[in-house]
Amino acid sequence: MEENIVSENNMKHRSSVYDSMVKSPNRAMLRATGMTDDSFEKPIVGVISTWAENTPCNIHLHGFGQIAKEGVKDAGAWPVQFGTITVADGIAMGTPGMRFSLTSRDIIADSIEAAMGGHNVDAFVAIGGCDKNMPGSMIAIANMDIPAIFAYGGTIAPGNLNGKDIDLVSVFEGIGKWNHGDMTAEEVKELECNACPGPGGCGGMYTANTMATAIEVMGMSLPGSSSHPAESAEKKADIEEAGRAVVKMLELGLKPSDILTREAFEDAITVTMALGGSTNATLHLLAIAHAANVDLTLEDFNDFQERVPHLADLKPSGQYVFQDLYNVGGVPAVMKYLLKNGFLHGDRITCTGKTVAENLEAFDDLTPGQKVIMPLENPKRADGPLIILKGNLAPEGAVAKVSGVKVRNITGPAKVFDSEEDAIEAVLSDEIVDGDVVVVRFVG
């Protein structure tokens, strides 16, 4: 008969496996990591990040893990930091490395689940910064279904050149201008050297900010946290608070399955449409829903596309970056506006233990006179910008983003390529002309 040698703790749902007399060898190894008799009395909380030095999206996340640990300690639990991989789309794209991008999402999910499960943690905080980090973390969170919270590393600040805000897309556009003789190589180099001034995810409504926003809307990250810039004091504060909040979830017995409901996904799609989010939201929300055992289909996106207008004038189809949204109230202010007008489910529970509506009471409305979010009566587009298409090219469905696109249909000769590299070479060689339809096959 096994004898417990530590006191009972109703929050040690999983780490109690180390408590019996016969687990003395296990504890011997854990003591080498700094655990003591007092530590063994506490629930173990994992803090896992996608820290890496190869991308601004993730370069600061190891430090954020240390900050999250302080929050866990402050709440009375024992934090243990782990790491996993990342692949930066902005660096891999247009190279053979891009083949590993989507694969990295599932490796992240599997590695988090393996590490958290293999070490019997009672709860965990997942910290991510680049595109596939967010859905990878969320798939693991849904599969594990133990108290967990996601913390976003934050958006990058805009770069500045000659008094004008620029971002990574400015460099892409610069390449196009250079190829057509409208910009010199030196001018492109200036863009390159000033577009990304520090850490954080790409600054427009691209995949990282889209998925961080969706996770906040669903209720799996702290209110307001998705729009806090990477280098802001608010970001450091919400990372530390995430450590406290996950221990609170443990105390409440609050699990991801309580939060990741059908209504949570509906609200995530709604806000994605309103903000003009990335097409990748379809891919990732479907995968997260599958892990959470929520019935969500590609057709559901079209239902919300028809009823939710596009309100945000954010890059890549608008003029503002994500930090500008933060400056006028952030994601909570947008959610308040949509909730007030009947677009969201305000009675859903979130990781704070409060409902969506209760969380939003603590936040201000959108700044009066702001230009980032257009009013419902005069939207950027009357319906949503993400449209699901079906036809002989994609019988099971394809997704198109039509924000900023005024042409409703196109007929033209198809220029077909079997790799990104071949397509880029054709563009640079002026083989693509007005009216052509470019098809790149086998890149998923």
Coordinates of C-alpha atoms in Angstrom, one line a residue:
M1 CA 0.0 0.0 0.0
E2 CA 1.4 3.4 -1.0
E3 CA 1.9 6.0 1.7
N4 CA 1.5 9.7 0.8
I5 CA 4.3 11.8 2.3
V6 CA 2.9 15.2 1.4
S7 CA -0.3 16.9 2.5
E8 CA -3.5 16.6 0.4
N9 CA -4.0 19.4 -2.1
N10 CA -7.1 19.4 -4.2
M11 CA -5.3 21.3 -7.0
K12 CA -2.7 18.5 -7.4
H13 CA -4.9 16.6 -9.8
R14 CA -2.0 15.2 -11.8
S15 CA 1.2 15.9 -10.0
S16 CA 0.0 13.9 -7.0
V17 CA 1.5 10.9 -8.8
Y18 CA 4.8 11.9 -7.3
D19 CA 3.5 12.0 -3.7
S20 CA 3.8 8.3 -2.6
M21 CA 6.7 6.6 -0.9
V22 CA 7.6 4.6 -3.9
K23 CA 8.0 7.7 -6.0
S24 CA 11.0 8.8 -3.9
P25 CA 13.4 8.2 -6.9
N26 CA 11.2 10.5 -9.1
R27 CA 11.4 13.2 -6.4
A28 CA 15.1 12.8 -6.1
M29 CA 15.5 13.9 -9.7
L30 CA 13.0 16.7 -9.2
R31 CA 15.0 18.0 -6.2
A32 CA 18.0 18.4 -8.5
T33 CA 15.8 21.0 -10.4
G34 CA 15.3 23.0 -7.2
M35 CA 12.1 21.5 -5.8
T36 CA 11.9 21.1 -2.0
D37 CA 9.5 19.6 0.5
D38 CA 7.5 22.9 0.3
S39 CA 7.5 22.7 -3.5
F40 CA 6.0 19.2 -3.5
E41 CA 3.1 20.6 -1.5
K42 CA 2.1 22.8 -4.5
P43 CA 0.5 22.1 -7.8
I44 CA 3.0 22.0 -10.7
V45 CA 2.3 24.5 -13.5
G46 CA 4.1 24.2 -16.8
V47 CA 5.1 27.4 -18.7
I48 CA 5.9 26.5 -22.3
S49 CA 7.1 29.0 -24.9
T50 CA 8.1 28.9 -28.6
W51 CA 11.1 31.0 -27.8
A52 CA 13.7 31.1 -30.6
E53 CA 16.4 33.5 -31.8
N54 CA 15.5 33.2 -35.5
T55 CA 12.5 35.5 -35.7
P56 CA 11.4 38.8 -34.0
C57 CA 8.0 37.1 -33.3
N58 CA 9.6 34.8 -30.8
I59 CA 13.0 36.3 -29.7
H60 CA 11.6 37.8 -26.5
L61 CA 9.5 34.8 -25.3
H62 CA 12.1 33.2 -23.1
G63 CA 12.0 36.3 -20.9
F64 CA 8.2 36.3 -21.0
G65 CA 8.3 32.7 -19.7
Q66 CA 10.3 33.9 -16.7
I67 CA 7.7 36.6 -16.1
A68 CA 4.9 34.1 -16.3
K69 CA 6.7 32.0 -13.8
E70 CA 6.6 34.9 -11.3
G71 CA 2.8 35.0 -11.7
V72 CA 2.5 31.3 -11.0
K73 CA 4.7 31.6 -7.9
D74 CA 2.8 34.6 -6.7
A75 CA -0.4 32.5 -6.9
G76 CA 1.1 29.7 -4.8
A77 CA 2.0 27.1 -7.4
W78 CA 5.3 25.7 -8.6
P79 CA 6.2 26.8 -12.2
V80 CA 8.4 24.7 -14.5
Q81 CA 9.5 26.2 -17.9
F82 CA 9.6 24.2 -21.1
G83 CA 10.4 25.1 -24.7
T84 CA 9.2 24.0 -28.1
I85 CA 9.9 24.9 -31.8
T86 CA 8.8 27.6 -34.1
V87 CA 8.9 28.2 -37.9
A88 CA 8.6 31.8 -39.0
D89 CA 6.5 32.1 -42.1
G90 CA 7.9 35.5 -42.9
I91 CA 11.4 34.1 -43.1
A92 CA 10.6 30.7 -44.6
M93 CA 8.2 31.9 -47.3
G94 CA 9.5 31.8 -50.9
T95 CA 12.1 29.2 -49.8
P96 CA 12.0 25.4 -49.4
G97 CA 11.7 26.0 -45.7
M98 CA 8.0 27.0 -46.2
R99 CA 7.2 23.3 -46.5
F100 CA 7.7 23.0 -42.8
S101 CA 5.4 25.8 -41.8
L102 CA 2.1 24.0 -41.4
T103 CA 3.9 20.9 -40.1
S104 CA 5.3 23.0 -37.3
R105 CA 1.8 23.7 -36.0
D106 CA 1.2 20.1 -35.4
I107 CA 4.7 19.5 -34.0
I108 CA 4.1 22.3 -31.5
A109 CA 0.8 20.8 -30.5
D110 CA 2.2 17.3 -30.1
S111 CA 5.3 18.5 -28.2
I112 CA 3.3 20.6 -25.8
E113 CA 1.0 17.7 -25.1
A114 CA 3.9 15.3 -24.8
A115 CA 5.8 17.6 -22.4
M116 CA 2.8 18.5 -20.2
G117 CA 1.5 15.0 -20.2
G118 CA 4.9 13.3 -19.7
H119 CA 5.6 15.5 -16.6
N120 CA 2.1 15.3 -15.1
V121 CA 1.6 19.1 -14.8
D122 CA -1.6 20.2 -13.2
A123 CA -2.0 23.3 -15.5
F124 CA 0.0 25.2 -18.0
V125 CA 0.6 28.6 -19.7
A126 CA 1.5 28.5 -23.4
I127 CA 3.3 31.5 -24.8
G128 CA 3.5 32.0 -28.6
G129 CA 4.4 34.7 -31.0
C130 CA 4.4 33.5 -34.7
D131 CA 1.7 32.3 -37.0
K132 CA 1.6 28.6 -36.2
N133 CA 2.4 29.0 -32.5
M134 CA -1.2 30.0 -31.6
P135 CA -3.1 27.2 -33.2
G136 CA -0.5 24.7 -32.2
S137 CA -0.8 25.8 -28.6
M138 CA -4.6 25.8 -28.8
I139 CA -4.8 22.3 -30.3
A140 CA -2.7 21.0 -27.4
I141 CA -4.8 23.0 -24.9
A142 CA -8.0 21.4 -26.3
N143 CA -6.5 17.9 -26.4
M144 CA -5.1 18.1 -22.8
D145 CA -8.3 19.7 -21.4
I146 CA -6.6 20.6 -18.1
P147 CA -6.6 24.2 -16.8
A148 CA -4.5 26.2 -19.4
I149 CA -4.2 29.7 -20.8
F150 CA -2.6 31.1 -23.9
A151 CA -0.5 34.2 -23.8
Y152 CA 0.5 36.1 -26.9
G153 CA 3.9 37.6 -27.2
G154 CA 2.4 40.8 -28.7
T155 CA 2.5 42.7 -32.0
I156 CA 5.6 44.4 -33.3
A157 CA 5.8 48.2 -33.3
P158 CA 5.6 49.8 -36.8
G159 CA 8.9 50.8 -38.4
N160 CA 9.5 54.4 -39.4
L161 CA 11.2 55.8 -42.5
N162 CA 11.2 59.5 -43.3
G163 CA 8.5 60.1 -40.8
K164 CA 6.1 57.5 -42.2
D165 CA 5.0 54.2 -40.6
I166 CA 6.1 51.1 -42.5
D167 CA 6.0 47.4 -41.9
L168 CA 7.1 44.1 -43.4
V169 CA 4.6 44.5 -46.3
S170 CA 6.2 47.8 -47.2
V171 CA 9.3 45.7 -48.1
F172 CA 7.3 43.3 -50.2
E173 CA 5.8 46.2 -52.0
G174 CA 9.3 47.7 -52.4
I175 CA 10.5 44.6 -54.2
G176 CA 7.6 45.0 -56.7
K177 CA 8.4 48.6 -57.3
W178 CA 12.1 47.8 -57.7
N179 CA 11.3 45.1 -60.2
H180 CA 9.3 47.7 -62.3
G181 CA 12.0 50.3 -62.0
D182 CA 10.0 52.5 -59.6
M183 CA 12.4 52.2 -56.7
T184 CA 16.2 51.8 -56.4
A185 CA 17.9 48.9 -54.6
E186 CA 19.2 51.4 -52.1
E187 CA 15.6 52.6 -51.3
V188 CA 14.5 49.0 -50.9
K189 CA 17.5 48.5 -48.5
E190 CA 16.3 51.4 -46.4
L191 CA 12.9 49.8 -46.1
E192 CA 14.5 46.5 -45.2
C193 CA 16.6 48.1 -42.5
N194 CA 13.7 50.0 -40.9
A195 CA 10.6 47.9 -41.3
C196 CA 11.0 45.6 -38.2
P197 CA 12.3 47.7 -35.3
G198 CA 12.1 45.1 -32.5
P199 CA 10.4 42.0 -31.2
G200 CA 6.8 41.0 -31.9
G201 CA 4.5 39.4 -34.4
C202 CA 3.9 41.0 -37.8
G203 CA 2.1 44.3 -37.4
G204 CA -1.0 44.1 -39.6
M205 CA -4.0 41.8 -39.5
Y206 CA -1.9 38.9 -40.6
T207 CA -2.1 35.3 -39.1
A208 CA -0.4 36.0 -35.8
N209 CA -2.6 38.9 -34.8
T210 CA -5.6 37.2 -36.3
M211 CA -5.2 34.0 -34.2
A212 CA -4.2 35.9 -31.1
T213 CA -7.4 37.9 -31.4
A214 CA -9.5 34.8 -32.0
I215 CA -8.1 33.1 -28.9
E216 CA -8.9 36.2 -26.8
V217 CA -12.4 36.3 -28.2
M218 CA -12.9 32.6 -27.5
G219 CA -11.9 33.3 -23.9
M220 CA -8.6 31.4 -23.7
S221 CA -6.4 34.4 -23.2
L222 CA -6.8 37.3 -20.9
P223 CA -9.1 40.2 -22.0
G224 CA -7.1 42.9 -23.8
S225 CA -3.9 40.8 -24.1
S226 CA -4.0 40.2 -27.8
S227 CA -3.6 43.9 -28.7
H228 CA -0.9 44.8 -26.2
P229 CA 2.3 45.5 -28.2
A230 CA 5.2 43.3 -27.5
E231 CA 7.4 45.9 -25.9
S232 CA 4.7 47.6 -23.8
A233 CA 4.4 47.5 -20.0
E234 CA 0.9 46.2 -20.4
K235 CA 2.2 43.1 -22.3
K236 CA 4.6 42.3 -19.5
A237 CA 1.8 42.7 -17.0
D238 CA -0.6 40.5 -18.8
I239 CA 2.1 37.8 -19.2
E240 CA 2.6 37.8 -15.4
E241 CA -1.2 37.8 -14.9
A242 CA -1.5 34.8 -17.1
G243 CA 0.5 32.9 -14.6
R244 CA -1.8 33.9 -11.8
A245 CA -4.9 33.3 -13.9
V246 CA -4.1 29.7 -14.7
V247 CA -3.8 28.9 -11.0
K248 CA -7.2 30.6 -10.5
M249 CA -8.5 28.3 -13.2
L250 CA -7.1 25.4 -11.3
E251 CA -8.8 26.5 -8.1
L252 CA -12.1 26.9 -9.9
G253 CA -11.8 23.6 -11.8
L254 CA -12.2 25.5 -15.0
K255 CA -11.1 23.6 -18.1
P256 CA -10.8 24.5 -21.8
S257 CA -13.8 22.3 -22.6
D258 CA -15.9 24.7 -20.4
I259 CA -14.7 27.6 -22.6
L260 CA -14.3 26.3 -26.1
T261 CA -17.9 25.9 -27.0
R262 CA -19.7 26.3 -30.3
E263 CA -20.6 29.9 -29.3
A264 CA -16.9 30.7 -28.6
F265 CA -16.0 29.7 -32.1
E266 CA -18.9 31.6 -33.6
D267 CA -17.7 34.7 -31.8
A268 CA -14.1 34.1 -33.0
I269 CA -15.3 34.0 -36.6
T270 CA -17.4 37.1 -36.1
V271 CA -14.5 39.2 -34.8
T272 CA -12.2 37.7 -37.5
M273 CA -14.7 38.9 -40.2
A274 CA -15.1 42.3 -38.6
L275 CA -11.3 42.9 -38.3
G276 CA -10.5 41.5 -41.8
G277 CA -8.4 38.6 -40.4
S278 CA -6.2 36.2 -42.3
T279 CA -7.5 33.4 -44.5
N280 CA -5.5 31.0 -42.2
A281 CA -8.2 31.6 -39.6
T282 CA -10.4 29.1 -41.4
L283 CA -7.6 26.4 -41.4
H284 CA -6.7 26.9 -37.8
L285 CA -10.1 27.4 -36.2
L286 CA -11.4 24.2 -37.9
A287 CA -8.4 22.3 -36.4
I288 CA -8.9 23.7 -32.9
A289 CA -12.6 23.0 -33.1
H290 CA -11.8 19.4 -34.0
A291 CA -9.5 19.0 -31.0
A292 CA -12.2 20.6 -28.8
N293 CA -14.9 18.2 -30.2
V294 CA -16.9 21.2 -31.5
D295 CA -18.8 20.8 -34.7
L296 CA -17.5 23.5 -37.1
T297 CA -17.4 23.4 -40.8
L298 CA -16.1 25.4 -43.7
E299 CA -19.7 26.4 -44.6
D300 CA -20.1 28.0 -41.2
F301 CA -17.6 30.7 -42.3
N302 CA -19.8 31.6 -45.2
D303 CA -22.8 32.0 -42.9
F304 CA -20.9 34.6 -40.8
Q305 CA -19.4 36.2 -43.9
E306 CA -22.9 37.1 -45.0
R307 CA -24.0 38.7 -41.8
V308 CA -20.9 40.3 -40.3
P309 CA -19.5 43.5 -42.0
H310 CA -15.8 44.3 -42.4
L311 CA -15.1 47.2 -40.1
A312 CA -11.3 47.5 -39.6
D313 CA -9.1 49.6 -41.8
L314 CA -6.1 47.5 -41.0
K315 CA -3.1 46.3 -43.1
P316 CA -2.7 44.5 -45.5
S317 CA -5.9 45.9 -47.1
G318 CA -6.1 49.1 -45.0
Q319 CA -3.8 51.8 -43.8
Y320 CA -3.3 51.0 -40.0
V321 CA -1.3 48.5 -38.1
F322 CA -2.4 46.5 -35.1
Q323 CA -0.7 48.8 -32.6
D324 CA -3.0 51.6 -33.9
L325 CA -6.0 49.4 -32.9
Y326 CA -4.4 49.1 -29.4
N327 CA -4.2 52.9 -29.3
V328 CA -8.0 53.3 -29.9
G329 CA -9.2 50.7 -27.4
G330 CA -7.9 47.4 -28.7
V331 CA -9.8 44.1 -29.2
P332 CA -12.0 44.6 -26.1
A333 CA -13.4 47.9 -27.5
V334 CA -14.2 46.2 -30.7
M335 CA -15.9 43.3 -28.8
K336 CA -17.9 45.8 -26.7
Y337 CA -19.1 47.5 -29.9
L338 CA -20.1 44.2 -31.5
L339 CA -21.7 42.9 -28.3
K340 CA -23.8 46.1 -27.9
N341 CA -25.1 45.5 -31.5
G342 CA -26.0 41.9 -31.0
F343 CA -23.1 40.2 -32.8
L344 CA -21.5 38.3 -29.8
H345 CA -22.6 35.8 -27.1
G346 CA -22.0 37.8 -23.9
D347 CA -22.9 35.0 -21.5
R348 CA -20.0 32.7 -22.3
I349 CA -17.5 31.7 -19.6
T350 CA -13.9 32.7 -20.1
C351 CA -10.5 31.9 -18.6
T352 CA -11.0 34.6 -16.0
G353 CA -14.0 32.7 -14.5
K354 CA -16.2 35.6 -15.7
T355 CA -18.4 35.9 -18.7
V356 CA -17.5 37.8 -21.9
A357 CA -19.9 40.6 -20.9
E358 CA -18.5 40.8 -17.4
N359 CA -14.9 41.0 -18.7
L360 CA -15.8 43.8 -21.1
E361 CA -17.3 46.0 -18.4
A362 CA -13.7 46.8 -17.3
F363 CA -12.8 48.3 -20.7
D364 CA -13.5 51.6 -22.4
D365 CA -15.4 52.0 -25.7
L366 CA -13.6 52.8 -28.9
T367 CA -11.9 56.2 -28.7
P368 CA -14.3 58.9 -30.0
G369 CA -13.4 60.1 -33.5
Q370 CA -11.0 57.2 -34.2
K371 CA -10.6 56.0 -37.8
V372 CA -9.2 52.4 -37.3
I373 CA -12.7 50.8 -36.8
M374 CA -15.4 52.0 -39.1
P375 CA -19.0 52.3 -37.9
L376 CA -21.6 49.6 -38.7
E377 CA -23.6 52.0 -40.7
N378 CA -20.7 52.9 -42.9
P379 CA -18.4 49.7 -43.0
K380 CA -15.3 49.1 -45.1
R381 CA -17.4 46.3 -46.7
A382 CA -21.0 45.4 -46.1
D383 CA -20.2 41.7 -45.6
G384 CA -17.2 39.8 -44.3
P385 CA -13.9 39.6 -46.3
L386 CA -13.3 35.9 -46.0
I387 CA -15.3 33.9 -48.6
I388 CA -15.5 30.2 -49.1
L389 CA -15.5 29.2 -52.8
K390 CA -16.2 25.9 -54.5
G391 CA -15.7 24.8 -58.1
N392 CA -13.8 22.5 -60.3
L393 CA -10.4 23.8 -59.0
A394 CA -11.4 23.2 -55.4
P395 CA -14.4 20.8 -55.1
E396 CA -14.0 20.6 -51.4
G397 CA -13.7 24.3 -50.9
A398 CA -11.2 27.2 -51.0
V399 CA -10.9 30.4 -49.1
A400 CA -10.4 33.8 -50.6
K401 CA -9.9 37.2 -48.9
V402 CA -11.6 40.0 -50.8
S403 CA -11.0 43.0 -48.5
G404 CA -10.0 45.9 -50.7
V405 CA -10.8 43.9 -53.9
K406 CA -13.4 45.6 -56.0
V407 CA -13.5 43.1 -58.9
R408 CA -16.1 40.4 -58.2
N409 CA -15.1 38.0 -61.0
I410 CA -12.1 37.4 -63.2
T411 CA -11.6 35.5 -66.4
G412 CA -8.2 35.2 -67.9
P413 CA -5.4 32.8 -69.0
A414 CA -4.0 30.7 -66.3
K415 CA -0.2 30.7 -65.7
V416 CA 0.5 27.5 -63.7
F417 CA 3.5 26.9 -61.6
D418 CA 4.5 23.9 -59.4
S419 CA 6.5 25.9 -56.8
E420 CA 6.7 29.3 -55.2
E421 CA 10.2 29.8 -56.6
D422 CA 9.1 29.3 -60.2
A423 CA 6.2 31.7 -59.7
I424 CA 8.4 34.4 -58.2
E425 CA 10.9 34.0 -61.1
A426 CA 8.1 34.5 -63.6
V427 CA 7.0 37.7 -61.8
L428 CA 10.5 39.1 -61.7
S429 CA 10.9 38.2 -65.4
D430 CA 7.8 40.1 -66.3
E431 CA 6.1 36.9 -67.6
I432 CA 2.9 37.9 -65.7
V433 CA 0.8 40.6 -67.3
D434 CA -2.5 42.3 -66.5
G435 CA -5.4 39.8 -66.7
D436 CA -3.4 36.7 -66.0
V437 CA -4.5 34.2 -63.3
V438 CA -1.5 32.8 -61.4
V439 CA -1.9 29.3 -60.1
V440 CA 0.8 27.8 -57.8
R441 CA 0.3 24.1 -57.3
F442 CA 1.6 21.6 -54.6
V443 CA 2.2 24.2 -51.9
G444 CA -0.9 23.4 -49.7

